[in-house]
């Protein structure tokens, strides 16, 4: 059996800030200054501002090493889709990542599992890394269907992204009941689902499954981040609320750095 620490060491931790529909040019300049003053060696740090802030955030990031991502993408390469943004447009803005299938998009904007898979494929085709969000609702957890839900959501993405290396996506396990609620999955609850996701990937390709980053999202804060990051299959975080505070976000990045 492979040594868990050794296997985890092949995956560079990722800490991504999902700003959602928050911020302004002025706020984002302060935030990026605060984030980029942090020092860590082995964590990839990413911010995902609203579309309209991408250009100014890119400018603020400069050569600090902080990476840029978007919060959503259309599944089509171009065309008559008023209001939508394509993957190549995001690349042109300097994005390297894009979040797809966030639970708010699934619940509030009716995104289907197939649509999420198509978005992941559109991102990959343009050279972006999709961060694919999966997670069960409170009702689904109480009904004991967490594993079925997560397995099905991941399978839909794998179906639509065949032909790409599995490790070219990042998976974010985000239990819906923990997003923006202050409730966090315990490290054991999160690890249990991360291990299931890892096994689903390893069943397709052992090496790729071991190389794929699976990050946790759901009220991650400086005080709970170290114990979550210490779990063998948690490779970083997708952070909402705490990513809007530079001190908190830096502390989470440091926790990820220390766990690697
Ligand atoms: C998110 O929006 O992806 C998220 C995890 O939010 P929060 O950290 O606020 O729960």
Short mmCIF file of C-alpha atoms and ligand atoms in Angstrom, two decimals:
data_model
loop_
_atom_site.label_atom_id
_atom_site.label_comp_id
_atom_site.label_asym_id
_atom_site.label_seq_id
_atom_site.Cartn_x
_atom_site.Cartn_y
_atom_site.Cartn_z
CA UNK A 1 0.00 0.00 0.00
CA UNK A 2 1.23 3.48 -0.84
CA UNK A 3 2.16 5.75 2.00
CA UNK A 4 -0.69 8.28 2.32
CA UNK A 5 1.60 11.23 2.96
CA UNK A 6 3.70 10.34 -0.06
CA UNK A 7 0.65 10.17 -2.29
CA UNK A 8 -0.74 13.44 -0.91
CA UNK A 9 2.65 15.04 -1.61
CA UNK A 10 2.18 14.60 -5.37
CA UNK A 11 -0.84 16.90 -5.26
CA UNK A 12 -0.10 20.58 -4.85
CA UNK A 13 -2.70 22.07 -2.49
CA UNK A 14 -5.08 24.58 -4.01
CA UNK A 15 -6.84 27.30 -2.05
CA UNK A 16 -9.41 29.10 -4.17
CA UNK A 17 -11.46 32.13 -3.14
CA UNK A 18 -14.96 32.33 -4.56
CA UNK A 19 -15.93 35.97 -4.20
CA UNK A 20 -19.44 35.32 -5.56
CA UNK A 21 -21.30 38.56 -6.40
CA UNK A 22 -19.21 40.70 -4.07
CA UNK A 23 -16.53 43.33 -4.42
CA UNK A 24 -15.69 46.39 -6.44
CA UNK A 25 -12.52 47.59 -8.13
CA UNK A 26 -11.46 49.42 -4.96
CA UNK A 27 -12.21 46.51 -2.63
CA UNK A 28 -10.45 44.03 -4.88
CA UNK A 29 -7.24 46.08 -4.99
CA UNK A 30 -7.04 46.03 -1.16
CA UNK A 31 -7.91 42.37 -1.03
CA UNK A 32 -5.26 41.32 -3.54
CA UNK A 33 -2.66 43.43 -1.76
CA UNK A 34 -3.51 41.72 1.51
CA UNK A 35 -3.53 38.22 0.02
CA UNK A 36 -0.30 38.61 -1.91
CA UNK A 37 1.57 39.78 1.19
CA UNK A 38 1.33 36.17 2.48
CA UNK A 39 4.27 33.82 2.15
CA UNK A 40 3.92 30.14 1.39
CA UNK A 41 5.89 27.78 -0.79
CA UNK A 42 3.73 24.94 -1.83
CA UNK A 43 0.16 26.20 -2.20
CA UNK A 44 -1.50 27.34 -5.37
CA UNK A 45 -3.57 30.40 -4.48
CA UNK A 46 -6.47 31.39 -6.67
CA UNK A 47 -9.08 34.13 -6.63
CA UNK A 48 -12.35 33.95 -8.55
CA UNK A 49 -13.91 37.42 -8.72
CA UNK A 50 -17.04 38.38 -10.67
CA UNK A 51 -16.52 38.67 -14.45
CA UNK A 52 -16.42 42.47 -14.47
CA UNK A 53 -13.51 42.53 -12.00
CA UNK A 54 -11.31 40.02 -13.84
CA UNK A 55 -9.34 42.61 -15.73
CA UNK A 56 -8.60 44.88 -12.76
CA UNK A 57 -7.85 41.92 -10.48
CA UNK A 58 -5.45 40.57 -13.06
CA UNK A 59 -3.69 43.93 -13.00
CA UNK A 60 -3.54 43.96 -9.18
CA UNK A 61 -2.19 40.40 -9.08
CA UNK A 62 0.79 41.38 -11.23
CA UNK A 63 3.61 38.89 -10.75
CA UNK A 64 2.61 37.94 -7.18
CA UNK A 65 1.88 34.37 -8.20
CA UNK A 66 -1.79 34.54 -7.20
CA UNK A 67 -3.85 32.94 -9.96
CA UNK A 68 -7.05 34.11 -11.55
CA UNK A 69 -10.25 32.16 -12.13
CA UNK A 70 -13.90 32.78 -12.96
CA UNK A 71 -17.07 31.59 -11.26
CA UNK A 72 -18.89 30.18 -14.27
CA UNK A 73 -18.58 29.66 -18.01
CA UNK A 74 -20.93 28.92 -20.88
CA UNK A 75 -20.75 25.48 -22.45
CA UNK A 76 -20.69 26.86 -26.02
CA UNK A 77 -17.59 28.28 -27.68
CA UNK A 78 -19.43 31.34 -29.12
CA UNK A 79 -22.75 32.38 -30.60
CA UNK A 80 -26.15 33.84 -29.83
CA UNK A 81 -26.16 33.37 -26.05
CA UNK A 82 -26.91 36.84 -24.75
CA UNK A 83 -25.26 37.60 -21.44
CA UNK A 84 -23.03 34.54 -21.44
CA UNK A 85 -19.22 34.31 -21.31
CA UNK A 86 -17.17 31.69 -23.16
CA UNK A 87 -14.11 29.81 -21.98
CA UNK A 88 -11.83 31.47 -24.55
CA UNK A 89 -12.99 34.88 -23.28
CA UNK A 90 -11.90 33.87 -19.80
CA UNK A 91 -8.51 32.74 -21.11
CA UNK A 92 -8.14 36.12 -22.80
CA UNK A 93 -8.73 37.78 -19.40
CA UNK A 94 -5.90 35.76 -17.87
CA UNK A 95 -7.97 33.07 -16.18
CA UNK A 96 -6.45 29.65 -15.58
CA UNK A 97 -9.37 28.16 -13.67
CA UNK A 98 -13.15 28.29 -13.69
CA UNK A 99 -15.64 27.04 -11.11
CA UNK A 100 -18.41 24.92 -12.63
CA UNK A 101 -21.51 23.45 -11.04
CA UNK A 102 -21.45 25.51 -7.87
CA UNK A 103 -24.51 24.52 -5.84
CA UNK A 104 -25.87 28.06 -6.13
CA UNK A 105 -25.84 27.71 -9.91
CA UNK A 106 -27.44 24.28 -9.73
CA UNK A 107 -30.15 25.40 -7.28
CA UNK A 108 -30.83 29.01 -8.31
CA UNK A 109 -30.18 28.81 -12.06
CA UNK A 110 -31.36 25.25 -12.71
CA UNK A 111 -28.08 23.86 -14.03
CA UNK A 112 -28.42 20.19 -14.78
CA UNK A 113 -25.73 17.59 -14.12
CA UNK A 114 -25.18 17.24 -17.87
CA UNK A 115 -24.82 21.01 -18.29
CA UNK A 116 -22.16 21.02 -15.58
CA UNK A 117 -20.29 18.30 -17.47
CA UNK A 118 -20.56 20.26 -20.72
CA UNK A 119 -19.20 23.35 -18.99
CA UNK A 120 -16.26 21.35 -17.63
CA UNK A 121 -15.55 20.09 -21.15
CA UNK A 122 -15.78 23.62 -22.62
CA UNK A 123 -13.27 24.81 -20.02
CA UNK A 124 -10.85 21.98 -20.76
CA UNK A 125 -11.10 22.56 -24.52
CA UNK A 126 -10.01 26.16 -24.01
CA UNK A 127 -7.13 25.20 -21.70
CA UNK A 128 -8.81 26.14 -18.43
CA UNK A 129 -8.88 23.92 -15.36
CA UNK A 130 -12.47 23.40 -14.24
CA UNK A 131 -13.13 23.22 -10.50
CA UNK A 132 -16.15 20.94 -10.46
CA UNK A 133 -18.38 21.37 -7.41
CA UNK A 134 -20.26 18.36 -6.04
CA UNK A 135 -22.25 17.97 -2.87
CA UNK A 136 -25.42 16.81 -1.22
CA UNK A 137 -28.22 18.88 0.30
CA UNK A 138 -29.26 18.60 3.93
CA UNK A 139 -32.25 16.44 2.95
CA UNK A 140 -30.05 14.13 0.90
CA UNK A 141 -27.61 13.73 3.80
CA UNK A 142 -30.46 12.99 6.19
CA UNK A 143 -31.88 10.46 3.74
CA UNK A 144 -28.52 8.70 3.65
CA UNK A 145 -28.01 9.34 -0.07
CA UNK A 146 -24.86 11.49 0.11
CA UNK A 147 -22.65 8.93 -1.62
CA UNK A 148 -25.19 8.27 -4.39
CA UNK A 149 -25.61 11.97 -5.11
CA UNK A 150 -21.91 12.75 -5.21
CA UNK A 151 -21.10 9.66 -7.26
CA UNK A 152 -23.81 10.54 -9.80
CA UNK A 153 -22.73 14.20 -10.07
CA UNK A 154 -19.11 13.17 -10.66
CA UNK A 155 -20.09 10.49 -13.18
CA UNK A 156 -21.96 13.12 -15.24
CA UNK A 157 -18.79 15.20 -15.46
CA UNK A 158 -16.60 12.22 -16.29
CA UNK A 159 -19.04 11.25 -19.07
CA UNK A 160 -18.78 14.65 -20.73
CA UNK A 161 -15.02 15.04 -20.34
CA UNK A 162 -13.90 11.67 -21.70
CA UNK A 163 -10.60 11.88 -23.51
CA UNK A 164 -9.08 14.30 -20.99
CA UNK A 165 -6.82 13.23 -18.18
CA UNK A 166 -8.88 12.87 -15.01
CA UNK A 167 -6.35 14.98 -13.12
CA UNK A 168 -6.93 17.91 -15.46
CA UNK A 169 -9.99 18.73 -13.37
CA UNK A 170 -10.14 19.76 -9.72
CA UNK A 171 -13.04 18.34 -7.73
CA UNK A 172 -14.57 20.47 -4.96
CA UNK A 173 -16.68 18.60 -2.43
CA UNK A 174 -19.08 21.18 -1.08
CA UNK A 175 -21.91 19.85 1.09
CA UNK A 176 -24.71 22.28 0.31
CA UNK A 177 -25.79 22.47 3.96
CA UNK A 178 -22.34 23.82 4.87
CA UNK A 179 -22.11 26.60 2.27
CA UNK A 180 -22.44 30.05 3.76
CA UNK A 181 -24.20 28.63 6.82
CA UNK A 182 -21.36 28.55 9.32
CA UNK A 183 -21.91 24.78 9.60
CA UNK A 184 -18.83 22.85 8.53
CA UNK A 185 -18.54 19.17 7.79
CA UNK A 186 -16.34 17.60 10.45
CA UNK A 187 -12.94 16.55 9.12
CA UNK A 188 -14.13 12.93 9.35
CA UNK A 189 -17.37 13.61 7.45
CA UNK A 190 -15.45 15.45 4.73
CA UNK A 191 -12.71 12.83 4.52
CA UNK A 192 -15.28 10.06 4.14
CA UNK A 193 -16.73 11.69 1.01
CA UNK A 194 -13.33 12.73 -0.35
CA UNK A 195 -12.18 9.12 -0.04
CA UNK A 196 -15.25 7.98 -1.96
CA UNK A 197 -14.55 10.50 -4.73
CA UNK A 198 -10.90 9.41 -4.82
CA UNK A 199 -11.96 5.76 -5.11
CA UNK A 200 -14.35 6.54 -7.95
CA UNK A 201 -11.49 8.22 -9.83
CA UNK A 202 -8.98 5.47 -8.97
CA UNK A 203 -11.39 2.82 -10.25
CA UNK A 204 -11.06 4.48 -13.66
CA UNK A 205 -7.32 5.11 -13.47
CA UNK A 206 -5.30 4.53 -10.33
CA UNK A 207 -2.49 6.96 -11.11
CA UNK A 208 -4.81 9.71 -12.29
CA UNK A 209 -7.06 9.19 -9.28
CA UNK A 210 -4.10 9.67 -6.97
CA UNK A 211 -3.03 12.79 -8.88
CA UNK A 212 -6.43 14.55 -8.90
CA UNK A 213 -6.90 17.33 -6.39
CA UNK A 214 -10.06 17.18 -4.30
CA UNK A 215 -10.68 20.33 -2.30
CA UNK A 216 -13.26 20.93 0.44
CA UNK A 217 -15.70 23.85 0.50
CA UNK A 218 -18.30 24.82 3.09
CA UNK A 219 -17.66 27.47 5.75
CA UNK A 220 -13.90 26.87 5.74
CA UNK A 221 -12.31 29.33 8.15
CA UNK A 222 -8.85 29.80 9.70
CA UNK A 223 -9.87 27.83 12.80
CA UNK A 224 -11.23 24.73 11.04
CA UNK A 225 -8.87 24.72 8.04
CA UNK A 226 -5.89 22.96 9.71
CA UNK A 227 -7.91 19.89 10.75
CA UNK A 228 -9.64 19.66 7.40
CA UNK A 229 -6.37 20.01 5.47
CA UNK A 230 -4.79 17.31 7.64
CA UNK A 231 -7.09 14.68 6.15
CA UNK A 232 -5.38 12.40 3.65
CA UNK A 233 -7.74 13.15 0.74
CA UNK A 234 -8.33 16.87 1.29
CA UNK A 235 -6.05 18.84 -0.99
CA UNK A 236 -7.09 22.39 -0.24
CA UNK A 237 -10.19 24.51 -0.06
CA UNK A 238 -12.81 26.37 -2.05
CA UNK A 239 -13.53 29.30 0.23
CA UNK A 240 -16.50 31.66 0.00
CA UNK A 241 -17.09 34.09 2.87
CA UNK A 242 -13.60 33.88 4.37
CA UNK A 243 -12.00 34.69 1.00
CA UNK A 244 -13.36 38.24 1.26
CA UNK A 245 -11.14 38.92 4.24
CA UNK A 246 -7.43 38.98 3.38
CA UNK A 247 -6.27 37.93 6.87
CA UNK A 248 -8.61 34.93 6.94
CA UNK A 249 -7.77 33.86 3.41
CA UNK A 250 -4.03 34.13 4.11
CA UNK A 251 -4.44 32.05 7.26
CA UNK A 252 -6.21 29.33 5.27
CA UNK A 253 -3.43 29.35 2.66
CA UNK A 254 -0.87 29.00 5.45
CA UNK A 255 -2.79 26.06 6.92
CA UNK A 256 -2.64 24.35 3.52
CA UNK A 257 1.07 25.10 3.23
CA UNK A 258 1.80 23.55 6.62
CA UNK A 259 -0.13 20.40 5.84
CA UNK A 260 1.77 19.57 2.69
C1 LIG B 1 -18.59 28.52 -1.65
O1 LIG B 1 -19.31 29.41 -2.01
O2 LIG B 1 -18.08 27.76 -2.49
C2 LIG B 1 -18.34 28.36 -0.22
C3 LIG B 1 -17.72 27.29 0.19
O3 LIG B 1 -18.81 29.36 0.59
P1 LIG B 1 -18.54 29.51 2.18
O4 LIG B 1 -17.07 29.31 2.40
O5 LIG B 1 -18.98 30.89 2.50
O6 LIG B 1 -19.34 28.45 2.85
#
